């Protein structure tokens, strides 16, 4: 199983609006073949010196059975519609596809 961490960097002040759109998408994505997890996370605001702060980012934590499933997910009509809805608020998206070491 692959783990995907996607950082969605949004324009200042737009995180909550984008997060609401993502929350509407989650149940649909969870029904996709090969999807084991699809969660939206935000930065925990703690003032400690060792922690990075990303107040304008949303992180998606995803589990996919295979790269093929992830690629199919990216091409679904609901994902294309989703990207169109948030495109004016998104500055950058960083996607990391990770695999277990053992």
Coordinates of C-alpha atoms in Angstrom, one line a residue:
X1 CA 0.0 0.0 0.0
X2 CA 1.2 3.5 -0.8
X3 CA 0.9 6.5 1.5
X4 CA 0.4 9.9 -0.2
X5 CA 1.0 13.2 1.6
X6 CA -0.1 16.2 -0.4
X7 CA 0.5 19.7 0.8
X8 CA -2.1 22.1 -0.7
X9 CA -0.7 25.6 -0.3
X10 CA -3.5 28.2 -0.4
X11 CA -3.7 31.9 -0.5
X12 CA -3.7 33.6 2.9
X13 CA -7.1 33.6 4.4
X14 CA -8.6 31.0 2.1
X15 CA -7.7 27.8 3.9
X16 CA -11.1 27.3 5.6
X17 CA -13.0 27.9 2.3
X18 CA -10.9 25.3 0.5
X19 CA -11.1 22.9 3.5
X20 CA -14.9 23.0 3.3
X21 CA -14.8 22.0 -0.4
X22 CA -12.4 19.2 0.4
X23 CA -14.6 17.9 3.2
X24 CA -17.5 17.6 0.6
X25 CA -15.2 15.5 -1.7
X26 CA -13.9 13.0 1.0
X27 CA -16.9 10.6 1.0
X28 CA -16.8 10.3 -2.8
X29 CA -13.0 9.5 -2.8
X30 CA -13.3 7.0 0.0
X31 CA -15.7 5.0 -2.3
X32 CA -13.0 4.7 -5.1
X33 CA -11.5 1.4 -5.7
X34 CA -8.1 1.1 -4.0
X35 CA -8.6 3.9 -1.5
X36 CA -7.9 3.0 2.1
X37 CA -7.7 6.5 3.6
X38 CA -8.4 10.1 2.5
X39 CA -8.1 12.6 5.3
X40 CA -7.6 16.4 5.4
X41 CA -5.3 17.7 8.1
X42 CA -4.2 21.3 9.1
X43 CA -1.2 22.7 11.0
X44 CA -1.5 22.3 14.8
X45 CA -0.7 25.8 16.1
X46 CA 1.9 25.2 18.8
X47 CA 4.6 27.6 19.6
X48 CA 7.6 25.3 20.0
X49 CA 11.0 26.1 18.4
X50 CA 11.4 22.8 16.5
X51 CA 8.1 22.8 14.7
X52 CA 7.4 24.1 11.2
X53 CA 4.4 26.3 10.8
X54 CA 2.1 26.2 7.7
X55 CA -1.0 28.2 8.5
X56 CA -2.0 28.4 4.8
X57 CA -1.7 24.8 4.0
X58 CA -3.9 21.7 4.0
X59 CA -2.4 18.3 4.1
X60 CA -4.0 15.3 2.6
X61 CA -3.1 11.9 4.1
X62 CA -4.1 9.2 1.7
X63 CA -3.6 5.4 1.4
X64 CA -3.8 3.7 -2.0
X65 CA -3.5 0.0 -2.9
X66 CA -1.3 0.9 -5.9
X67 CA 0.0 3.6 -8.1
X68 CA -2.5 2.6 -10.7
X69 CA -5.3 3.3 -8.2
X70 CA -3.8 6.7 -7.4
X71 CA -3.5 7.6 -11.1
X72 CA -7.1 6.6 -11.7
X73 CA -8.1 8.8 -8.8
X74 CA -6.4 11.8 -10.3
X75 CA -8.3 11.3 -13.5
X76 CA -11.8 10.9 -12.1
X77 CA -14.5 13.5 -13.1
X78 CA -15.0 14.5 -9.4
X79 CA -11.3 15.3 -9.0
X80 CA -11.3 17.4 -12.2
X81 CA -14.3 19.3 -10.9
X82 CA -12.7 19.6 -7.5
X83 CA -9.5 21.1 -8.9
X84 CA -11.6 23.6 -11.0
X85 CA -13.5 24.7 -7.8
X86 CA -10.3 25.5 -5.8
X87 CA -7.9 26.5 -8.5
X88 CA -8.2 30.3 -7.8
X89 CA -7.3 29.7 -4.1
X90 CA -4.4 27.3 -4.6
X91 CA -0.9 28.6 -4.9
X92 CA 1.0 25.3 -5.1
X93 CA 0.5 21.5 -4.5
X94 CA 3.3 19.2 -3.4
X95 CA 2.6 15.5 -3.7
X96 CA 4.7 12.9 -2.0
X97 CA 4.1 9.2 -2.8
X98 CA 5.7 7.0 -0.1
X99 CA 6.2 3.3 0.4
X100 CA 7.1 1.2 3.4
X101 CA 10.8 0.4 3.8
X102 CA 10.2 -3.2 4.8

